[in-house]
Tab-separated table of C-alpha atoms in Angstrom:
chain	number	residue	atom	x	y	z
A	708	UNK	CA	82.327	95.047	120.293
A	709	UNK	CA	80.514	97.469	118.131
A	710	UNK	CA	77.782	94.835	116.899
A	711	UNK	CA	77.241	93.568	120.404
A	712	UNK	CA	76.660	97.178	121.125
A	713	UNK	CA	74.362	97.775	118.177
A	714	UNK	CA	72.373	94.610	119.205
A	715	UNK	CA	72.120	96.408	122.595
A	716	UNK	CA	70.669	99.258	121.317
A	717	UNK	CA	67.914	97.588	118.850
A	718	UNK	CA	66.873	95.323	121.791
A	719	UNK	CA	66.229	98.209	124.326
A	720	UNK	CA	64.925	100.560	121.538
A	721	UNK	CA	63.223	97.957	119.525
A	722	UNK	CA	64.543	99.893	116.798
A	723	UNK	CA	67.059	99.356	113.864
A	724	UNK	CA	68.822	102.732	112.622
A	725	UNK	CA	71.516	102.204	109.583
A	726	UNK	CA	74.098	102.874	111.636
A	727	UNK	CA	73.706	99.839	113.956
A	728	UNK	CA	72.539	97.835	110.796
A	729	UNK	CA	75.968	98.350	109.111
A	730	UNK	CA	78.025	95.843	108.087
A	731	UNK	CA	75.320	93.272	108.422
A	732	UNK	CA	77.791	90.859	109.612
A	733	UNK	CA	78.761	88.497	109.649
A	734	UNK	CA	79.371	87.559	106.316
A	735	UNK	CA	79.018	84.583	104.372
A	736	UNK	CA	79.984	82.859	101.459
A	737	UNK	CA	77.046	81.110	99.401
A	738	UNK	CA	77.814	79.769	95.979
A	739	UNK	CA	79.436	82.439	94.185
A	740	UNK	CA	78.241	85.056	96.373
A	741	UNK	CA	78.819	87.105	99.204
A	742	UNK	CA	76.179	87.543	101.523
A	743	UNK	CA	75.281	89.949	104.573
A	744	UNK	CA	73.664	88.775	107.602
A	745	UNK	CA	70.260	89.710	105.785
A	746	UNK	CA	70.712	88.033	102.766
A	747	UNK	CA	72.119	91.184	100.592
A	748	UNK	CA	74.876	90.665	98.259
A	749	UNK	CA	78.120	92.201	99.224
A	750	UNK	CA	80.711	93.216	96.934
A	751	UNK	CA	83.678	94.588	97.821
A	752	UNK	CA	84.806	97.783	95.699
A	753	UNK	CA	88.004	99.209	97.539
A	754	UNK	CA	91.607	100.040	97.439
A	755	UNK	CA	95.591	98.616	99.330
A	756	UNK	CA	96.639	100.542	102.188
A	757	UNK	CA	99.824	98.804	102.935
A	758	UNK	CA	101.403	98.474	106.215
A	759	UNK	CA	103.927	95.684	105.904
A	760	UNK	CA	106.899	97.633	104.664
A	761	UNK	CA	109.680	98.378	107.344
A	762	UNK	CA	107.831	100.644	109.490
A	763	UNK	CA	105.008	97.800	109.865
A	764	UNK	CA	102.350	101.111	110.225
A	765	UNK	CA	99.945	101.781	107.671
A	766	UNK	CA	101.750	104.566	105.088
A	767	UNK	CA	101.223	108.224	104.661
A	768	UNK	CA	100.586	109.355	108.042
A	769	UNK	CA	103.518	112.204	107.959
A	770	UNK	CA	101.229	113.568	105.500
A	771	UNK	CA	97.906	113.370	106.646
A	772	UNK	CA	95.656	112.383	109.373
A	773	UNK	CA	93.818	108.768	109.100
A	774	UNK	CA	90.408	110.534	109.387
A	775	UNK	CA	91.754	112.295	106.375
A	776	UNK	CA	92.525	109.371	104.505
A	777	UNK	CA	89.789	107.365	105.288
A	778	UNK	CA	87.665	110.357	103.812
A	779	UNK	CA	89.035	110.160	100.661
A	780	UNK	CA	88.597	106.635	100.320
A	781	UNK	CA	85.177	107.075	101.216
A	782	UNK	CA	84.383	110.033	98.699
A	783	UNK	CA	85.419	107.677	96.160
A	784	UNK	CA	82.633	105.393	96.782
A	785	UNK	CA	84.281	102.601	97.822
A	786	UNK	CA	83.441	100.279	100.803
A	787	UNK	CA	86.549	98.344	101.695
A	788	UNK	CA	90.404	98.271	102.075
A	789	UNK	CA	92.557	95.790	102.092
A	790	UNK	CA	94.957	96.293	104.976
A	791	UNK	CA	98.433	94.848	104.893
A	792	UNK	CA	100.664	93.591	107.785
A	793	UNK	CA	103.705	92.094	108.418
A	794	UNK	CA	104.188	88.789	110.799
A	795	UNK	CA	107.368	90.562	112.340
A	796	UNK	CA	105.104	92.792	114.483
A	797	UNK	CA	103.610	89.944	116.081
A	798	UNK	CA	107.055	88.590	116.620
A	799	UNK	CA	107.867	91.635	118.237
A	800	UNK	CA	104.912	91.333	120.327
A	801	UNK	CA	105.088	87.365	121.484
A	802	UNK	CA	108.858	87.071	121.601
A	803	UNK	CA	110.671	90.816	122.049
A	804	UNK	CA	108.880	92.170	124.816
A	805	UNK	CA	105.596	93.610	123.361
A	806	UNK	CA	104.508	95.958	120.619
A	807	UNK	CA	107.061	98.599	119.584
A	808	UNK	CA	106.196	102.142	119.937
A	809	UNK	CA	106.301	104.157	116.880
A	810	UNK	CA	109.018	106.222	117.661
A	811	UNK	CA	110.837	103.206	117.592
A	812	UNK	CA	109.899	101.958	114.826
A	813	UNK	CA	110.613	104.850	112.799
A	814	UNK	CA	113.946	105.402	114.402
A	815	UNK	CA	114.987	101.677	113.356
A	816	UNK	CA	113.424	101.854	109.986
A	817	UNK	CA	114.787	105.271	108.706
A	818	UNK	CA	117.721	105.997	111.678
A	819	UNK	CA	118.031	108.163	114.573
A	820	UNK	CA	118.525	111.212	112.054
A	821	UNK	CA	115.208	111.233	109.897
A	822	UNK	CA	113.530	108.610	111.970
A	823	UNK	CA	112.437	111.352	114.580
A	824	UNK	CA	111.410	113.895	112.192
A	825	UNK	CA	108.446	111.596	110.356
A	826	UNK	CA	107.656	110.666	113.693
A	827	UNK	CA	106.876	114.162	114.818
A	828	UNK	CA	105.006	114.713	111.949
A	829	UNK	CA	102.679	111.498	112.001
A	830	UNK	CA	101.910	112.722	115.687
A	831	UNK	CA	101.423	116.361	114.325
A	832	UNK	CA	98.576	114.992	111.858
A	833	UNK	CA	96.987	111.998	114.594
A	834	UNK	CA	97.106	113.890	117.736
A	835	UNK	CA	95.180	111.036	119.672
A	836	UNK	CA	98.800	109.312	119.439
A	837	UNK	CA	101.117	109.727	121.975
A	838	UNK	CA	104.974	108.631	122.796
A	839	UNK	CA	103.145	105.284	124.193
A	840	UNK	CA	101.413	104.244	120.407
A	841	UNK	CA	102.171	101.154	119.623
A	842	UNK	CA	102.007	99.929	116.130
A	843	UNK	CA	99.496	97.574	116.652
A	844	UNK	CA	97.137	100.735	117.604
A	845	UNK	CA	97.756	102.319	114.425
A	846	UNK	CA	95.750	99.421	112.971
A	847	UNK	CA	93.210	99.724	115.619
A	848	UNK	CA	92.492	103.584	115.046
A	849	UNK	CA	92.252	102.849	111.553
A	850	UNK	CA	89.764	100.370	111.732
A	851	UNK	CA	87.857	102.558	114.212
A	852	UNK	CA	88.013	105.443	111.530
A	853	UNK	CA	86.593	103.006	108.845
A	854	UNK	CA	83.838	101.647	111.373
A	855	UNK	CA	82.918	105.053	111.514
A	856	UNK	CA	82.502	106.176	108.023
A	857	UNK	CA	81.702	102.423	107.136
A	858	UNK	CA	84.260	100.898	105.604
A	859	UNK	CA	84.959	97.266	105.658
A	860	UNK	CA	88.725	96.368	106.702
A	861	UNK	CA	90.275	93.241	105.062
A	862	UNK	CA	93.469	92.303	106.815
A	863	UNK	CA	96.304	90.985	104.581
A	864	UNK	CA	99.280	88.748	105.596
A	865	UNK	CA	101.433	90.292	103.177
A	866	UNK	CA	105.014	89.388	104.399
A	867	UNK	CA	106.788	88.085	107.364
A	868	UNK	CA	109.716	89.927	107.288
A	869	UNK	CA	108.559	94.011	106.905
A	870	UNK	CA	110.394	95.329	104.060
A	871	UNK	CA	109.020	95.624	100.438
A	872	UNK	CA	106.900	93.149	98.438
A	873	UNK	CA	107.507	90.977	96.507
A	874	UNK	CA	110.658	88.862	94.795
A	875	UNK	CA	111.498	85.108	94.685
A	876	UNK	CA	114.360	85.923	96.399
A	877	UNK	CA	113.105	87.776	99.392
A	878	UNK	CA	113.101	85.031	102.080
A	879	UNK	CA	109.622	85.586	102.283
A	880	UNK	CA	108.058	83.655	99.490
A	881	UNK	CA	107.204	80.259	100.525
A	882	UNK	CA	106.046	77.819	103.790
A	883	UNK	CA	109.704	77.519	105.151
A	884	UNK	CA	111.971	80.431	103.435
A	885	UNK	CA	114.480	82.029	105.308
A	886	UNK	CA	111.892	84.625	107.133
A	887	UNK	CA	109.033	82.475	106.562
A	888	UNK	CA	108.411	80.836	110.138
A	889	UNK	CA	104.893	78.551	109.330
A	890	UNK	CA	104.195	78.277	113.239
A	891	UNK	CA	105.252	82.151	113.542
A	892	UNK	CA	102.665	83.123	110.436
A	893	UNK	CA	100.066	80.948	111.700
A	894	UNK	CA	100.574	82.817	115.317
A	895	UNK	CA	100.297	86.238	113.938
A	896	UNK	CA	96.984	85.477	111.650
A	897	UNK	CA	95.201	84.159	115.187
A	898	UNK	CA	96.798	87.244	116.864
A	899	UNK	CA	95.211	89.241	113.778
A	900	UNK	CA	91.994	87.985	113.598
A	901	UNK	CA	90.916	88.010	117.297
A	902	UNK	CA	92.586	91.556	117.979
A	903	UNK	CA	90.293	92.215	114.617
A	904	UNK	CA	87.094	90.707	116.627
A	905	UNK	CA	86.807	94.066	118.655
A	906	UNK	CA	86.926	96.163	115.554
A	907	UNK	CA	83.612	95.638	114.394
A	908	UNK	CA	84.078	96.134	110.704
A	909	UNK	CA	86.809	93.285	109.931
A	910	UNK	CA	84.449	91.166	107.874
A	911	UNK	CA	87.847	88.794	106.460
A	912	UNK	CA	91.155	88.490	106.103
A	913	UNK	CA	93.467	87.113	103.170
A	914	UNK	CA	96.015	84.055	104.928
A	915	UNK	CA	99.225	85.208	102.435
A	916	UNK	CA	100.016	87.605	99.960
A	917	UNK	CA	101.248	86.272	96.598
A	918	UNK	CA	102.983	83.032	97.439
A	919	UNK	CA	105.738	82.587	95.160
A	920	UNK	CA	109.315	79.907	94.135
A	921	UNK	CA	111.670	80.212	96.494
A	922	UNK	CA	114.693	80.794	93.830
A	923	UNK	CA	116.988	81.590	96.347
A	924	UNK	CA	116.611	78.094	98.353
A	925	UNK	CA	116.977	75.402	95.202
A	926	UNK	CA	115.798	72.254	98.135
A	927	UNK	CA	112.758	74.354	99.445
A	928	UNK	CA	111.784	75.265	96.033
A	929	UNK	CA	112.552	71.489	94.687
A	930	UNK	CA	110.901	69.923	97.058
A	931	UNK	CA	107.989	71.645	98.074
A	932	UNK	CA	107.278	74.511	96.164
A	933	UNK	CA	103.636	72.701	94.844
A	934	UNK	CA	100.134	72.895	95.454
A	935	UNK	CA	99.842	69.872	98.419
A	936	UNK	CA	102.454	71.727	100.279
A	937	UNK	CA	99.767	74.617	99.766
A	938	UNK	CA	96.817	72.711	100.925
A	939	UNK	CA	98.685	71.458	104.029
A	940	UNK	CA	99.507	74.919	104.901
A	941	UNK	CA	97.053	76.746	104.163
A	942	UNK	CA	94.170	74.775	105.305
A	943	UNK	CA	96.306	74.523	107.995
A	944	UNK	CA	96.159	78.011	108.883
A	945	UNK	CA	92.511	78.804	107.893
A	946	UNK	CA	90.847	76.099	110.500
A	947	UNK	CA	93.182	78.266	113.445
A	948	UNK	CA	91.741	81.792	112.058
A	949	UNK	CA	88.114	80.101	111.538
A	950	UNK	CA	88.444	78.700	115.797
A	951	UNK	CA	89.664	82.118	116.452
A	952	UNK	CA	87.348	83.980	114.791
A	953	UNK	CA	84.435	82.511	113.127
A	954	UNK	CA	82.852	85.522	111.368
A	955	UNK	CA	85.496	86.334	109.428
A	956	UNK	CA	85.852	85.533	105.702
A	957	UNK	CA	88.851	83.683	104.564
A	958	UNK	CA	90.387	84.900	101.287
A	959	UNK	CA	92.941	81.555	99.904
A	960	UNK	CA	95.465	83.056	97.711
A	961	UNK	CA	97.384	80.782	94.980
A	962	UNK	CA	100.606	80.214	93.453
A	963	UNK	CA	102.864	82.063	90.917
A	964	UNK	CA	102.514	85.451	92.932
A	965	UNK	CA	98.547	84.584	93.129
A	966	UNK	CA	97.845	84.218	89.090
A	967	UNK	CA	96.421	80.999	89.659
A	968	UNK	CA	93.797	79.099	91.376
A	969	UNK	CA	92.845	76.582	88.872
A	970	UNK	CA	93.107	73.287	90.891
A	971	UNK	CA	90.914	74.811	93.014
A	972	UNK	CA	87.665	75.919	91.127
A	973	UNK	CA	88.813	72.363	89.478
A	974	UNK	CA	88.111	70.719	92.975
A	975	UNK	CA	91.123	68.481	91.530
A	976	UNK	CA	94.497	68.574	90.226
A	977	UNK	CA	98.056	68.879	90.728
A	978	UNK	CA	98.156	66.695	93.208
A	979	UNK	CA	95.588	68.047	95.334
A	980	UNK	CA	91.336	67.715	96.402
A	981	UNK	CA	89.461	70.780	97.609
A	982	UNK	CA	86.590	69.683	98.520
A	983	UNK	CA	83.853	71.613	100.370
A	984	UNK	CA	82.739	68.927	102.183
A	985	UNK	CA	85.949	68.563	104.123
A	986	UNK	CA	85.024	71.852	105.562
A	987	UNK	CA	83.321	73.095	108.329
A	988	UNK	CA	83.153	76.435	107.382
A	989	UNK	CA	83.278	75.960	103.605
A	990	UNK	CA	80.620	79.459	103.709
A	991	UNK	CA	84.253	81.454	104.813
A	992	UNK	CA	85.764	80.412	102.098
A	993	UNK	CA	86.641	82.773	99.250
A	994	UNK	CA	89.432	82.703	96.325
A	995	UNK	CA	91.457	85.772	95.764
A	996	UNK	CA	93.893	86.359	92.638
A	997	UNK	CA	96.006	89.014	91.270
A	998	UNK	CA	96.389	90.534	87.821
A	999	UNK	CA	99.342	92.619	86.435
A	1000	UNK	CA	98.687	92.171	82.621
A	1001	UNK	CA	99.497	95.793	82.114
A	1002	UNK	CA	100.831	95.357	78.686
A	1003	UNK	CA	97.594	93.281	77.573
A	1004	UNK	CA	96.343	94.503	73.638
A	1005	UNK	CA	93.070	91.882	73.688
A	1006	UNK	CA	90.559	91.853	76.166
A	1007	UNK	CA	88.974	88.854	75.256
A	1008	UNK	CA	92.465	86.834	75.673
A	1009	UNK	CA	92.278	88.836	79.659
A	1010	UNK	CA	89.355	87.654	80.228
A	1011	UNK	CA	90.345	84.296	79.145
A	1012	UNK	CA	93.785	83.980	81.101
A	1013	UNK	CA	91.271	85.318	84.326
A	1014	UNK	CA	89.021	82.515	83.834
A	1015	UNK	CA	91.463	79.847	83.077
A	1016	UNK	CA	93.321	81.439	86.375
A	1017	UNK	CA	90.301	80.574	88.696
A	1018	UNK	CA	87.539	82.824	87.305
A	1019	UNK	CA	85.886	79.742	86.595
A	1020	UNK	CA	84.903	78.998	89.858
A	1021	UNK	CA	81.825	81.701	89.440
A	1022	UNK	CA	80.293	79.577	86.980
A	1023	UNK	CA	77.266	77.005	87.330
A	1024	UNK	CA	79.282	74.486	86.166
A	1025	UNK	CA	82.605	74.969	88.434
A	1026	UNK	CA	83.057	71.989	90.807
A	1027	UNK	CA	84.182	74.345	93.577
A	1028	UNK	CA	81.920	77.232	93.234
A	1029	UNK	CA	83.077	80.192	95.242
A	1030	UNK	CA	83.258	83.841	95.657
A	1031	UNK	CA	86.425	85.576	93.699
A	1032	UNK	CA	87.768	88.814	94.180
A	1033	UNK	CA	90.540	90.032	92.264
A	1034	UNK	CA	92.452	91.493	95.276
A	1035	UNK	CA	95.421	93.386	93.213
A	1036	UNK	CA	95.618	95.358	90.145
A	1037	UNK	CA	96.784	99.026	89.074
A	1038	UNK	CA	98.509	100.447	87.188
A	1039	UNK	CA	100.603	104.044	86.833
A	1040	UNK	CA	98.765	107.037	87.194
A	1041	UNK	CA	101.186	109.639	86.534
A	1042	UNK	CA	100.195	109.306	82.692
A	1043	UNK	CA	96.905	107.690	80.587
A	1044	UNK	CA	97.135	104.029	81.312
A	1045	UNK	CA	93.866	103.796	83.168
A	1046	UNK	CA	92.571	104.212	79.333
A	1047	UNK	CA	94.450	101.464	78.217
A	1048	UNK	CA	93.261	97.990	77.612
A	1049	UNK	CA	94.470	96.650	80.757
A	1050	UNK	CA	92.278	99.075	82.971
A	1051	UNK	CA	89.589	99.395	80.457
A	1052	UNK	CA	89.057	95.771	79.866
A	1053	UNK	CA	89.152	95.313	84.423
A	1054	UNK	CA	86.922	98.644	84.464
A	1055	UNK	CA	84.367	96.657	82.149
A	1056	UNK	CA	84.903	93.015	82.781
A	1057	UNK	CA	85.051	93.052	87.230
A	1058	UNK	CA	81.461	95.155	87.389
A	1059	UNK	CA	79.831	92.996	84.760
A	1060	UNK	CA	80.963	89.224	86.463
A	1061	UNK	CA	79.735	90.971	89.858
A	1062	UNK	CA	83.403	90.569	90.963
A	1063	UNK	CA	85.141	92.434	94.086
A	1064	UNK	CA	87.937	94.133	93.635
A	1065	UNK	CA	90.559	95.784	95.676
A	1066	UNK	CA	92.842	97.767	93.232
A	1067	UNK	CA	96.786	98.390	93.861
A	1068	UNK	CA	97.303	101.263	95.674
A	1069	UNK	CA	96.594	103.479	97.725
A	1070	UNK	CA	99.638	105.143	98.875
A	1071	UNK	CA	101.225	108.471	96.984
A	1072	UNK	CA	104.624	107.326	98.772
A	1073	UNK	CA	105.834	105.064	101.327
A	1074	UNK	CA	108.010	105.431	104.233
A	1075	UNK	CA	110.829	103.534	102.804
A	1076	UNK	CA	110.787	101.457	100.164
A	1077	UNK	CA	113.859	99.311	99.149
A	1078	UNK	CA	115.918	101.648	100.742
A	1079	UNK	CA	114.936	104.548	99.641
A	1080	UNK	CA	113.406	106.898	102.200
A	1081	UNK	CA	110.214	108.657	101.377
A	1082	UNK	CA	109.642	106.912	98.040
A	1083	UNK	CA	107.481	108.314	95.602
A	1084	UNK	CA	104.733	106.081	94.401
A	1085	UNK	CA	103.370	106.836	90.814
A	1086	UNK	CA	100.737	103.949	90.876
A	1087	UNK	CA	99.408	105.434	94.008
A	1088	UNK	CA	96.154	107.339	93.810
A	1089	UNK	CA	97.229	109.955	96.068
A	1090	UNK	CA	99.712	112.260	95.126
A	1091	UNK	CA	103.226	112.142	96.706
A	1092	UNK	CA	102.292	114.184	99.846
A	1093	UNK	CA	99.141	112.707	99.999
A	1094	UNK	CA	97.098	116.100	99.190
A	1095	UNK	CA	95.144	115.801	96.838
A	1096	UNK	CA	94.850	112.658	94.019
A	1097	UNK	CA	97.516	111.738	91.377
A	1098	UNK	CA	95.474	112.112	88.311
A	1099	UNK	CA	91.698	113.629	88.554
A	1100	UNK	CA	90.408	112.265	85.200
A	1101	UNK	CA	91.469	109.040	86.225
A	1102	UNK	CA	90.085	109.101	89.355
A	1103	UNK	CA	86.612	109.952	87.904
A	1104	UNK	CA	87.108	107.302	85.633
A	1105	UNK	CA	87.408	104.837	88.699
A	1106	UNK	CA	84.616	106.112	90.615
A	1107	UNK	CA	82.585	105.194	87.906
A	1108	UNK	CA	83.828	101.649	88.370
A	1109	UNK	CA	83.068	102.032	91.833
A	1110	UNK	CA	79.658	102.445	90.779
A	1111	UNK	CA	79.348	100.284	88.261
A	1112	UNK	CA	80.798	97.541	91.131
A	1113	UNK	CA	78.100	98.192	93.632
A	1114	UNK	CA	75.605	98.622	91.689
């Protein structure tokens, strides 16, 4: 809606100001690269806002406003978040009557005695909400802030069930788990991405969030728990998003809690083909992988794992040459890890490749988190009220990875 709007406006002014020009979608995937609708590279440099915990609303608005939030991101430098749902609110939505008002929600997640209290204070910080907000909305005046101070939004299926991510024993972790409804996930990421399509700044969206053995189903993990069971599924679900909405990006996450890609930038292996040429829209495609090596001592043996991991599809010589963001990392910022070699060796290593990031997280607490009610959240870059950040020298340290990223 806002693009066909900007088009409006260069047509009858014969003009192009930067405001209309941005994002330059949509995007596209060529080689190894990201590209705008004029050719630039894009890379994405940006930060996990999660929103697929209990509540199923983006966290920290008892503590601050979204325009708020979305300012800080922005002073940071960075250009993107990755935004995380849950399936269960489109659930809600196609089989329960519609969207659930937040009062709800918050009533249901945290009870009828503290439920109503964060309420009143989310609607004390975002006064355009109202007793009628639905959760859904939240998302929309979020990606209406970011449009605004020009942000890209990546949407994230992170979980079906909402509740916190991630264990093999969850339900949620693989194609047919105990929450895990394939036809009900492949629903919401078509709901998702054509709800997106008004936005203006959703530029892609990742299919599912570190799939993972089902330990706690020994058949389903037995007998399907392998990479063709990916490829059905997820190809699957990527030609619905593409017919739904075929700007978007489309971010393929991998197995073992998204370490590994490896068949993949292989084109072969383990029982599976990927193959560009069986798709139409082989310029959506990008890979997406996650790294938690936080107690790494050798950079070098990082940067191997990463490229032995899937990192190898940004090379000449990859069969499957693709884009690759690394789409979570982090680490605690309550002391001086971001010095360590985990974060140094990332800080160096992501900027140099020319490699997106979105880093792990965002939030200073969450609503509820395992069952504890407002959870505080030391690898969060806000603090636990969502003031001011965690750990200034740290943060300086990161906006000069910011930088670095998009320079």
């Amino acid at each position: 809606m806002h693009l066909k709007f900007c088009s409006l406006l260069v047509v009858a002014l014969g003009v192009i100001s930067s405001h209309c020009a941005w994002p330059d979608a949509p995007l596209v995937a060529s080689g190894r690269w990201i590209h705008d609708a004029k050719g630039a590279n894009v890379t994405y440099a940006g930060v996990n806002w999660p929103g697929a915990a209990d509540v199923m609303i983006p966290e920290g608005l008892q503590y601050a406003s979204i325009e708020k939030i979305v300012t800080g991101i922005k002073s940071l430098g960075m250009n993107a978040i990755r935004l995380t749902f849950a399936i269960e609110m489109i659930d809600d939505i196609k089989d329960n009557g519609g969207d659930v008002r937040l009062s709800a929600a918050f009533n249901k997640a945290l009870g009828t005695t503290n439920g109503p209290v964060v309420y009143n204070k989310v609607l004390q910080n975002n006064p355009q909400f109202s007793a009628s907000t639905t959760r859904v909305q939240v998302y929309d005046a979020i990606a209406a802030e970011c449009f605004k101070q020009q942000i890209y939004v990546h949407l994230d299926n992170h979980m079906s069930k909402g509740e916190w991510c991630c264990s093999t024993t969850d339900g949620n972790a693989w194609f047919g788990d105990t929450y895990f409804d394939v036809a009900k996930w492949k629903r919401g990421l078509e709901f998702m991405v054509t709800r997106g399509a008004t936005w203006g700044n959703l530029v892609s969206i990742g299919m599912r969030n570190e799939l993972r053995a089902p330990e706690d189903n020994a058949t389903l993990n037995s007998n399907s728990y392998n990479w063709p069971t990916w490829y059905t599924n997820m190809v699957a679900a990527a030609k619905i998003i593409n017919a739904a909405n075929p700007d978007i990006l489309i971010f393929f996450s991998g197995l073992n809690f998204d370490t590994t890609l490896s068949p993949v930038a292989a084109g072969t292996g383990s029982g599976i083909t990927f193959k560009k040429s069986d798709f139409t829209f082989s310029n959506k495609i990008v890979l997406e992988l996650h790294n938690y090596q936080n107690s790494a001592t050798s950079c070098s043996n990082m940067q191997s794992s990463l490229q032995s991991s899937g990192f190898s599809t940004l090379t000449a010589a990859a069969a499957n040459q693709y884009p690759m963001l690394l789409t979570e990392w982090g680490h605690d910022w309550s002391n001086s890890d971001y010095l360590g070699v985990y974060a140094s060796c990332l800080h160096s290593y992501l900027p140099a490749q020319h490699v997106g990031w979105t880093i792990w997280v965002l939030a200073g607490s969450y609503y509820i988190r395992s069952g504890t009610q407002d959870y505080e959240e030391t690898w969060g870059l806000y603090n636990h009220n969502w003031t001011a950040w965690r750990n200034a020298a740290a943060i300086d340290n990161l906006k000069l990875m910011v930088k670095a990223t998009l320079a």
